[in-house]
CSV table of C-alpha atoms in Angstrom, one decimal:
chain,number,residue,atom,x,y,z
A,1,UNK,CA,92.0,129.7,50.6
A,2,UNK,CA,91.3,127.4,53.6
A,3,UNK,CA,90.7,128.0,57.3
A,4,UNK,CA,93.3,125.9,59.2
A,5,UNK,CA,92.1,124.6,62.6
A,6,UNK,CA,94.2,123.1,65.4
A,7,UNK,CA,92.4,121.3,68.2
A,8,UNK,CA,94.5,121.0,71.3
A,9,UNK,CA,94.7,120.9,75.1
A,10,UNK,CA,96.7,123.3,77.2
A,11,UNK,CA,100.0,121.4,77.9
A,12,UNK,CA,99.6,121.0,81.7
A,13,UNK,CA,101.1,118.1,83.7
A,14,UNK,CA,98.6,115.4,84.4
A,15,UNK,CA,96.2,116.6,81.6
A,16,UNK,CA,98.1,115.8,78.4
A,17,UNK,CA,100.0,112.9,77.1
A,18,UNK,CA,99.2,110.7,80.1
A,19,UNK,CA,100.2,107.6,78.1
A,20,UNK,CA,103.8,108.8,78.1
A,21,UNK,CA,103.9,108.3,81.9
A,22,UNK,CA,105.8,106.1,82.5
A,23,UNK,CA,108.5,106.2,81.4
A,24,UNK,CA,108.3,110.0,81.5
A,25,UNK,CA,107.1,112.0,84.5
A,26,UNK,CA,103.9,114.1,84.1
A,27,UNK,CA,106.0,117.2,83.9
A,28,UNK,CA,108.1,115.8,81.1
A,29,UNK,CA,105.0,114.6,79.3
A,30,UNK,CA,103.6,118.1,79.4
A,31,UNK,CA,106.9,119.5,78.1
A,32,UNK,CA,106.7,117.1,75.2
A,33,UNK,CA,103.1,118.0,74.5
A,34,UNK,CA,104.0,121.7,74.5
A,35,UNK,CA,106.8,121.1,72.0
A,36,UNK,CA,104.5,119.0,69.8
A,37,UNK,CA,101.9,121.7,69.9
A,38,UNK,CA,104.5,124.4,69.2
A,39,UNK,CA,105.8,122.5,66.1
A,40,UNK,CA,102.3,122.0,64.9
A,41,UNK,CA,101.3,125.6,65.3
A,42,UNK,CA,104.4,126.9,63.6
A,43,UNK,CA,103.8,124.5,60.6
A,44,UNK,CA,100.2,125.9,60.4
A,45,UNK,CA,101.6,129.5,60.7
A,46,UNK,CA,103.8,128.9,57.7
A,47,UNK,CA,100.9,127.4,55.6
A,48,UNK,CA,98.9,129.7,53.3
A,49,UNK,CA,95.4,130.2,54.8
A,50,UNK,CA,92.5,132.5,55.0
A,51,UNK,CA,92.4,132.1,58.8
A,52,UNK,CA,94.2,130.1,61.5
A,53,UNK,CA,92.3,129.0,64.5
A,54,UNK,CA,93.4,127.3,67.7
A,55,UNK,CA,90.4,125.4,69.3
A,56,UNK,CA,91.7,125.1,72.8
A,57,UNK,CA,90.8,123.3,76.0
A,58,UNK,CA,92.6,125.6,78.5
A,59,UNK,CA,94.5,128.9,78.3
A,60,UNK,CA,97.0,129.9,75.6
A,61,UNK,CA,100.7,130.3,76.6
A,62,UNK,CA,104.0,131.6,75.2
A,63,UNK,CA,104.0,128.6,72.8
A,64,UNK,CA,101.3,130.3,70.7
A,65,UNK,CA,102.7,132.1,67.7
A,66,UNK,CA,101.0,135.3,66.4
A,67,UNK,CA,98.3,135.1,63.8
A,68,UNK,CA,95.9,132.7,65.4
A,69,UNK,CA,92.4,133.2,66.7
A,70,UNK,CA,91.8,131.3,69.9
A,71,UNK,CA,88.4,129.8,70.6
A,72,UNK,CA,87.4,127.6,73.5
A,73,UNK,CA,86.4,124.0,72.9
A,74,UNK,CA,82.8,123.2,73.7
A,75,UNK,CA,81.7,120.5,76.2
A,76,UNK,CA,81.0,117.0,75.1
A,77,UNK,CA,82.8,114.1,73.5
A,78,UNK,CA,85.6,114.5,70.9
A,79,UNK,CA,83.1,114.0,68.0
A,80,UNK,CA,81.0,116.9,69.2
A,81,UNK,CA,84.1,119.1,69.8
A,82,UNK,CA,85.4,118.5,66.3
A,83,UNK,CA,81.9,119.1,64.9
A,84,UNK,CA,81.6,122.4,66.6
A,85,UNK,CA,85.0,123.5,65.4
A,86,UNK,CA,83.9,122.9,61.8
A,87,UNK,CA,80.6,124.6,62.5
A,88,UNK,CA,82.5,127.9,63.1
A,89,UNK,CA,83.8,127.8,59.5
A,90,UNK,CA,82.0,129.4,56.6
A,91,UNK,CA,84.2,128.0,53.9
A,92,UNK,CA,86.7,125.2,53.2
A,93,UNK,CA,88.5,124.1,56.4
A,94,UNK,CA,91.3,121.7,57.4
A,95,UNK,CA,91.5,120.5,61.0
A,96,UNK,CA,94.4,118.8,62.6
A,97,UNK,CA,95.4,117.8,66.2
A,98,UNK,CA,98.5,118.4,68.3
A,99,UNK,CA,99.9,114.9,68.1
A,100,UNK,CA,101.8,115.0,64.8
A,101,UNK,CA,104.7,117.5,65.3
A,102,UNK,CA,106.3,116.1,62.1
A,103,UNK,CA,103.6,117.8,60.0
A,104,UNK,CA,104.8,120.3,57.4
A,105,UNK,CA,103.3,123.2,55.5
A,106,UNK,CA,103.5,121.1,52.4
A,107,UNK,CA,101.2,118.5,53.9
A,108,UNK,CA,98.8,121.2,55.0
A,109,UNK,CA,98.5,123.0,51.7
A,110,UNK,CA,95.4,121.3,50.3
A,111,UNK,CA,93.3,122.2,47.3
A,112,UNK,CA,89.6,121.5,47.1
A,113,UNK,CA,89.3,122.2,43.4
A,114,UNK,CA,88.8,118.5,42.5
A,115,UNK,CA,87.5,117.1,45.8
A,116,UNK,CA,85.1,117.7,48.7
A,117,UNK,CA,87.2,116.3,51.5
A,118,UNK,CA,90.7,115.5,52.6
A,119,UNK,CA,91.4,112.7,55.0
A,120,UNK,CA,94.7,112.0,56.8
A,121,UNK,CA,94.8,108.6,58.4
A,122,UNK,CA,96.9,107.8,61.5
A,123,UNK,CA,98.8,104.6,62.0
A,124,UNK,CA,96.8,103.8,65.1
A,125,UNK,CA,93.6,103.6,63.2
A,126,UNK,CA,92.5,107.2,63.9
A,127,UNK,CA,93.0,110.3,61.7
A,128,UNK,CA,95.3,113.2,62.0
A,129,UNK,CA,93.7,115.5,59.5
A,130,UNK,CA,90.2,116.1,58.1
A,131,UNK,CA,89.4,118.7,55.5
A,132,UNK,CA,85.9,119.7,54.3
A,133,UNK,CA,85.1,122.0,51.4
A,134,UNK,CA,81.7,122.6,52.9
A,135,UNK,CA,82.0,122.0,56.7
A,136,UNK,CA,79.0,120.0,57.9
A,137,UNK,CA,79.1,119.1,61.6
A,138,UNK,CA,76.8,116.2,61.0
A,139,UNK,CA,79.7,114.4,59.2
A,140,UNK,CA,81.5,114.0,62.6
A,141,UNK,CA,78.8,113.7,65.2
A,142,UNK,CA,78.4,110.1,66.3
A,143,UNK,CA,81.7,108.8,65.0
A,144,UNK,CA,83.3,106.7,67.7
A,145,UNK,CA,86.5,108.4,68.7
A,146,UNK,CA,89.8,106.9,70.1
A,147,UNK,CA,89.2,103.4,68.8
A,148,UNK,CA,91.1,101.3,66.3
A,149,UNK,CA,88.3,101.9,63.7
A,150,UNK,CA,87.8,105.6,64.2
A,151,UNK,CA,89.5,106.5,60.9
A,152,UNK,CA,87.7,103.9,58.9
A,153,UNK,CA,84.3,104.9,60.3
A,154,UNK,CA,85.0,108.6,59.7
A,155,UNK,CA,86.2,108.1,56.1
A,156,UNK,CA,83.2,105.9,55.3
A,157,UNK,CA,81.0,108.6,56.7
A,158,UNK,CA,82.4,111.0,54.1
A,159,UNK,CA,82.0,108.5,51.3
A,160,UNK,CA,78.5,107.6,52.3
A,161,UNK,CA,77.6,111.3,52.1
A,162,UNK,CA,78.6,111.3,48.5
A,163,UNK,CA,81.8,113.3,49.0
A,164,UNK,CA,84.9,113.0,46.7
A,165,UNK,CA,87.6,112.1,49.2
A,166,UNK,CA,91.3,112.5,48.7
A,167,UNK,CA,93.8,111.0,51.1
A,168,UNK,CA,96.8,112.6,52.8
A,169,UNK,CA,99.8,110.5,53.8
A,170,UNK,CA,99.4,108.2,56.9
A,171,UNK,CA,101.2,109.8,59.9
A,172,UNK,CA,102.1,108.4,63.3
A,173,UNK,CA,100.6,110.1,66.4
A,174,UNK,CA,102.6,110.6,69.5
A,175,UNK,CA,100.8,108.6,72.2
A,176,UNK,CA,103.5,106.4,73.7
A,177,UNK,CA,107.2,106.6,74.3
A,178,UNK,CA,108.0,104.5,71.2
A,179,UNK,CA,105.8,106.8,69.2
A,180,UNK,CA,107.7,109.8,70.6
A,181,UNK,CA,111.1,108.4,69.5
A,182,UNK,CA,109.9,107.4,66.1
A,183,UNK,CA,108.3,110.8,65.4
A,184,UNK,CA,111.3,112.7,66.7
A,185,UNK,CA,113.5,110.7,64.2
A,186,UNK,CA,111.2,111.9,61.4
A,187,UNK,CA,111.7,115.6,62.3
A,188,UNK,CA,115.1,115.7,64.1
A,189,UNK,CA,115.4,119.5,63.9
A,190,UNK,CA,112.0,120.3,65.4
A,191,UNK,CA,111.2,121.5,68.9
A,192,UNK,CA,109.7,118.1,69.8
A,193,UNK,CA,112.9,116.2,69.0
A,194,UNK,CA,115.0,118.7,70.9
A,195,UNK,CA,112.7,118.5,73.9
A,196,UNK,CA,112.7,114.7,73.8
A,197,UNK,CA,116.5,114.7,73.8
A,198,UNK,CA,116.5,116.7,77.0
A,199,UNK,CA,113.9,114.5,78.8
A,200,UNK,CA,115.3,111.5,80.6
A,201,UNK,CA,112.7,108.9,81.5
A,202,UNK,CA,111.6,108.8,85.1
A,203,UNK,CA,113.9,106.8,87.2
A,204,UNK,CA,112.7,103.3,88.1
A,205,UNK,CA,112.8,102.5,91.8
A,206,UNK,CA,115.8,100.4,92.8
A,207,UNK,CA,115.0,97.1,94.4
A,208,UNK,CA,116.6,96.6,97.8
A,209,UNK,CA,116.2,94.6,101.0
A,210,UNK,CA,112.6,94.5,102.3
A,211,UNK,CA,112.6,96.3,105.7
A,212,UNK,CA,111.8,94.1,108.6
A,213,UNK,CA,109.0,95.2,110.9
A,214,UNK,CA,110.0,96.8,114.1
A,215,UNK,CA,109.0,94.9,117.3
A,216,UNK,CA,110.2,92.4,119.8
A,217,UNK,CA,112.6,89.7,118.5
């Protein structure tokens, strides 16, 4: 079976989901990040696996279900952090992030019998999942991350290495408020959708008369 890896940040205000602010406050953005991470971890927990690993920037909290090993992310860019996560695996491994709370155990149950890699493209041009039958950190190092061509470059890296690649469905990451509402609609019974329903956008300041400076008239 496969090792399942989740790479994530501790959901703390001001450190996660900063593109949700505005319209949400930093506290609300962190709550949404926590719910997305919890949904992701519970989907992973329900997926058959040899081992489940949370590769974490920060400290674990009550949102972490049992059955996970927790390892710290290394320093460096995202490509290096992903590469090091795979370097810890001795056999087939599938890595996902915390931005797709709509993910299901069915999507994560992959079989490497007739392929060398699984690739899950994201709508924004990145990727939400990467599976390697023989984890090789060199396949990730140097791939430009967080760009509109990240996914295309990563997939081409796999093909250029002679790997047989199979594609997972394209999923939408939660980065912005429209993303959050679209993803919640795809998984309306999840923790993320429930948290979103309880989060009201930050109030916009109400325009009023401009105060006149004090002084002699």
